[in-house]
Coordinates of C-alpha atoms in Angstrom, one line a residue:
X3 CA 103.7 -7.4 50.8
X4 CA 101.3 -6.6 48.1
X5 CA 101.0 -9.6 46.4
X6 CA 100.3 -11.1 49.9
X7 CA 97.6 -8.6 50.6
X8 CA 95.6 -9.7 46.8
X9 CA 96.1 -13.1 48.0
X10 CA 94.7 -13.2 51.3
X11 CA 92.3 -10.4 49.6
X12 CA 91.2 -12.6 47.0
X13 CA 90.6 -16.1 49.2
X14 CA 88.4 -13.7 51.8
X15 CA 86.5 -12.5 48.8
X16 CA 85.5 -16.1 47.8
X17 CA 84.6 -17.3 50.8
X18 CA 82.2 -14.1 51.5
X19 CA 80.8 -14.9 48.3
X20 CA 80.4 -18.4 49.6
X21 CA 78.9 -17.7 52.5
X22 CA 76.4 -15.1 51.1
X23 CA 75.2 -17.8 47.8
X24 CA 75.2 -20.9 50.3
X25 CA 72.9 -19.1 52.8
X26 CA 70.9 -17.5 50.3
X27 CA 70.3 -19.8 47.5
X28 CA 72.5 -23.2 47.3
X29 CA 70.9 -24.3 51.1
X30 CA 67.5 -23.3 50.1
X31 CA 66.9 -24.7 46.4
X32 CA 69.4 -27.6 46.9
X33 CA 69.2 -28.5 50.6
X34 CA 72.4 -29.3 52.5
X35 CA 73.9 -32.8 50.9
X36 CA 73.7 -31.3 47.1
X37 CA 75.0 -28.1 48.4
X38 CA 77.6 -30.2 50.3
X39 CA 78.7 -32.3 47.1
X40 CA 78.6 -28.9 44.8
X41 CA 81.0 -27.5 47.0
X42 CA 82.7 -30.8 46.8
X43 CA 82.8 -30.4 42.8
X44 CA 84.2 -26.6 43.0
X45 CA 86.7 -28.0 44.8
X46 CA 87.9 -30.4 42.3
X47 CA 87.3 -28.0 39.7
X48 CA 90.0 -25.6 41.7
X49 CA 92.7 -28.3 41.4
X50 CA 91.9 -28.8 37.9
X51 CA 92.3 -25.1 37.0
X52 CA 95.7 -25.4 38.2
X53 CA 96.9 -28.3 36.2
X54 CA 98.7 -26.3 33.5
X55 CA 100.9 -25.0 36.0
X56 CA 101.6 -28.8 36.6
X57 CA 102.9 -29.1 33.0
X58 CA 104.6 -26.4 32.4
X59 CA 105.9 -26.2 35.6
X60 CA 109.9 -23.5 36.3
X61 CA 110.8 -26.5 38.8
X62 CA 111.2 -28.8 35.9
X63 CA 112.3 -26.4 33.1
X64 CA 115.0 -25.0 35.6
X65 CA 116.0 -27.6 38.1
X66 CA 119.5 -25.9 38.2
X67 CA 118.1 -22.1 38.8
X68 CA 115.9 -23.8 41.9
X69 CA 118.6 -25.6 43.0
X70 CA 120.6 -22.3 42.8
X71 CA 117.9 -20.1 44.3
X72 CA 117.4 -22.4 47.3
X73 CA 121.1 -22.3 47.8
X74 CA 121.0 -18.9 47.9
X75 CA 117.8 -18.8 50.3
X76 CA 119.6 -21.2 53.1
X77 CA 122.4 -18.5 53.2
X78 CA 120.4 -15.9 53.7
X79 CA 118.3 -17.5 56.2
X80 CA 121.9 -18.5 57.9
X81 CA 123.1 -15.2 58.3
X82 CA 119.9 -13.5 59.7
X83 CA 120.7 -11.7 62.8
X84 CA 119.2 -12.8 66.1
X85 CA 117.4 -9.8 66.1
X86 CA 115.8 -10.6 62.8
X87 CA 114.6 -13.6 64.4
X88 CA 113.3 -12.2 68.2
X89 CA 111.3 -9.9 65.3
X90 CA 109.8 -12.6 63.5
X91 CA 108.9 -14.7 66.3
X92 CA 107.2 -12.0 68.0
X93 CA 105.1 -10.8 64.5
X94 CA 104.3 -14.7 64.7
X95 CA 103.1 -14.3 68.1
X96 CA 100.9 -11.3 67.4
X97 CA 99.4 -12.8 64.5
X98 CA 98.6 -15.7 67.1
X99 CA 96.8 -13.4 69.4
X100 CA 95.3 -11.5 66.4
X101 CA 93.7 -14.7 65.0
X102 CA 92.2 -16.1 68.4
X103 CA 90.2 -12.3 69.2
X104 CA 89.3 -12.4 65.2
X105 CA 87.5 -15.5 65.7
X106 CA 86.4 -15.0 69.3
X107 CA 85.1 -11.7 68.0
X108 CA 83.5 -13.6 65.3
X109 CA 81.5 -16.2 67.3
X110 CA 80.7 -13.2 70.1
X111 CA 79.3 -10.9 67.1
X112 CA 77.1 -14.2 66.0
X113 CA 75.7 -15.0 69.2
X114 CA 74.9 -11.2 69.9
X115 CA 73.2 -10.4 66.4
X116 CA 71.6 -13.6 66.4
X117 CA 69.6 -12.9 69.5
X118 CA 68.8 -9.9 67.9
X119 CA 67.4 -11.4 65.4
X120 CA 65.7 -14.7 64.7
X121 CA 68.5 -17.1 64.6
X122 CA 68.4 -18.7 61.4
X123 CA 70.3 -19.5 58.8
X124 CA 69.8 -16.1 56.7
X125 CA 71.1 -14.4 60.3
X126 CA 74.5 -16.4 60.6
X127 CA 74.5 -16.0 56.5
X128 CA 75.0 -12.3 57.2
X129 CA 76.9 -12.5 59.8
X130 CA 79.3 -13.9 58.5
X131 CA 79.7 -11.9 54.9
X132 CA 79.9 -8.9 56.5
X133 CA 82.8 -10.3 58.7
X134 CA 84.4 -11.6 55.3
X135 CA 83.8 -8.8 53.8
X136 CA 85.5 -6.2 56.3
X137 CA 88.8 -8.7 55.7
X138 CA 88.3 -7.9 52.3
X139 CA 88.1 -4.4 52.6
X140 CA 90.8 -4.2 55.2
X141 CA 93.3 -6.5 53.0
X142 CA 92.5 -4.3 49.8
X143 CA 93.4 -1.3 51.6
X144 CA 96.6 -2.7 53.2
X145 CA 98.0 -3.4 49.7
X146 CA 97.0 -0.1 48.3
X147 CA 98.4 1.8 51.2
X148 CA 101.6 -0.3 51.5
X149 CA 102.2 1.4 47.3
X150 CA 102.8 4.5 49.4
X151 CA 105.0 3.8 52.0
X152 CA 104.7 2.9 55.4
X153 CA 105.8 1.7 58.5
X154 CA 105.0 -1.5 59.3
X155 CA 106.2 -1.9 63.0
X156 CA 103.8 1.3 63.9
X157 CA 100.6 0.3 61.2
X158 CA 100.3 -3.1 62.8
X159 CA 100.7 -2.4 66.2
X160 CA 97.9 0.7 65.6
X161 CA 95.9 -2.1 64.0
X162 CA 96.0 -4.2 66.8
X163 CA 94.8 -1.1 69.6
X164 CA 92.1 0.5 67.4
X165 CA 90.9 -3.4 67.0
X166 CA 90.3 -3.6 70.2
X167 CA 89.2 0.1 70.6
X168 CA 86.6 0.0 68.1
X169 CA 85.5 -3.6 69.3
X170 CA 84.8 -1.9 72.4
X171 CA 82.9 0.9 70.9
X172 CA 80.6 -1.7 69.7
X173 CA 79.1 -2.2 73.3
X174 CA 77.8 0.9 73.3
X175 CA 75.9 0.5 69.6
X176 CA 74.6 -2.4 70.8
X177 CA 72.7 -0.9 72.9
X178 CA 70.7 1.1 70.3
X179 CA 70.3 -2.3 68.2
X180 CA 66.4 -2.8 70.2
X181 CA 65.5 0.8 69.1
X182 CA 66.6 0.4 65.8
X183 CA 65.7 -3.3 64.7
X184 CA 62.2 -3.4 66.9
X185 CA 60.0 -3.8 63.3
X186 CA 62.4 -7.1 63.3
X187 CA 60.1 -8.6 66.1
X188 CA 57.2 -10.1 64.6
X189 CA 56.8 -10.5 60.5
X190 CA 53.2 -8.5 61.0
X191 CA 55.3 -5.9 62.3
X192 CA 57.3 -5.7 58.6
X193 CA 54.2 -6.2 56.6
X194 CA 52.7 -3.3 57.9
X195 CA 55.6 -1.5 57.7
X196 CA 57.6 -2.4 53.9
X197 CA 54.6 -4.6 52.4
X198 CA 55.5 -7.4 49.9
X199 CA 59.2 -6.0 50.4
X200 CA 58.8 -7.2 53.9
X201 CA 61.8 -10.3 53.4
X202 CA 64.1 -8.2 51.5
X203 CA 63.9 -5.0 53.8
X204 CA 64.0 -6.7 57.1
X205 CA 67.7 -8.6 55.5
X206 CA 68.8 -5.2 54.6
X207 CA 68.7 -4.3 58.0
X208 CA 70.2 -6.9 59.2
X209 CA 73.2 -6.6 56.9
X210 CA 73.3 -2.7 58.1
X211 CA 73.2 -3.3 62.0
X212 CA 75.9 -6.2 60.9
X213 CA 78.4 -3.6 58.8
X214 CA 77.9 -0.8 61.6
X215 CA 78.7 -3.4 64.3
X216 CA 81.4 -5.3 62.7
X217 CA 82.9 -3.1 59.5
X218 CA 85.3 -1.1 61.0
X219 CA 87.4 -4.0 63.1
X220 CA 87.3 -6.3 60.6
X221 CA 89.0 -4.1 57.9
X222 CA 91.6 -3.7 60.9
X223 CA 92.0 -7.3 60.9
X224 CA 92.0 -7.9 57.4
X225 CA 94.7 -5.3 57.0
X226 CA 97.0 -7.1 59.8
X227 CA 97.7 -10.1 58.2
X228 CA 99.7 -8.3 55.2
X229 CA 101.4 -6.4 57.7
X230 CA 102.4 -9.3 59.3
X231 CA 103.5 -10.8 56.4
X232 CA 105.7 -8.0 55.4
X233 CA 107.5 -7.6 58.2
X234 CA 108.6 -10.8 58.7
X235 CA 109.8 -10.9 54.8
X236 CA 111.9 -7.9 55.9
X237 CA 113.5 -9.3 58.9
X238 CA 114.1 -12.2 57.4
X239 CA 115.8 -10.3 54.5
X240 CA 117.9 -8.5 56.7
X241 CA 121.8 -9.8 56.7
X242 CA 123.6 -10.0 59.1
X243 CA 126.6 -7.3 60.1

């Protein structure tokens, strides 16, 4: 449950990062086919980093305790009720659903605050950390909260109506956005207004229409996936009677 939650906590982290230094500084100083071969390289240099693992691998210092453990996993899995596994199937299901609005949310959220603004590459830059980032935040949480106990039936189906609730919510802060981002218009509009500060202050505000649209459903999103993950590691723990 926990572990799950650093993990999928982690991944997010690094891609938010990657998303924010490729918009921001990779694209722009290197251009797109050395920014495409440096990610290429990072890459590489991930499956190096795990080569000590290769060599000093349990599977080959304790072929017998595998063997043993795997033995004991098939019985397990063997005499899970059918419960266990209506259960399972159905958190599969939801994470399904859950992971076709997240991404439909995703590309709606683009389109919107890109129109917004002035569709560039900075815009789906931000976009897209701030999505990345809620998952973090929402994962992070998850794995803190589960330390306390909870109920994971209940958590993940609140998850999944206050996504939806405060997705909803979001039409009606839209509707502020061409009140609130109107000095976003025209770039004499932000020289007036912030001066040689003009390119960093009209980003900020584009990261802070993005957060208020988009911070509160993602966490609920990036806290579902842990959910899901525990609960179908405890139905398919449970034995049957």
């Amino acid at each position: 449950g926990r572990e799950v939650s650093w993990v999928y906590a982690m991944n997010t982290l690094g891609g938010a990062a990657g998303a924010f230094g490729t918009g921001f500084f990779l694209m722009p100083a290197l251009g797109l086919s050395r920014t495409l071969w440096l990610a290429a390289a990072f890459s590489f240099v991930a499956a190096a980093m795990l080569a000590p693992l290769w060599r000093h691998s349990p599977e080959r210092a304790v072929p017998s305790e595998e063997k043993n453990a795997r033995r004991k996993m098939k019985s397990v899995s063997s005499s899970v009720t059918p419960e266990s596994k209506t259960a399972v199937r159905l958190v599969w299901a939801v994470v399904a659903v859950s992971g076709f609005t997240s991404l439909a949310y995703e590309v709606y959220w683009t389109r919107l605050l890109t129109f917004f603004f002035k569709d560039s590459i900075y815009d789906l830059t931000i976009v897209l950390t701030a999505f990345l980032t809620g998952l973090v935040i929402g994962s992070l949480a998850c794995g803190w909260l589960m330390r306390n106990g909870l109920n994971f039936r209940f958590a993940l189906g609140l998850v999944q109506a206050l996504i939806g609730l405060s997705a909803f919510t979001g039409l009606f802060l839209v509707q502020k956005f061409p009140y609130w981002i109107n000095d976003l218009q025209t770039n004499t509009a932000l020289v007036r207004q912030y001066g040689e500060n003009y390119w960093a202050a009209a980003n900020a505000i584009r990261f802070g229409c993005a957060f208020l649209l988009m911070l509160v459903p993602t966490t609920l999103f990036g806290a579902a996936f842990p959910l899901a993950g525990q609960l179908c590691a405890e139905n398919a723990a449970l034995p049957s009677r």
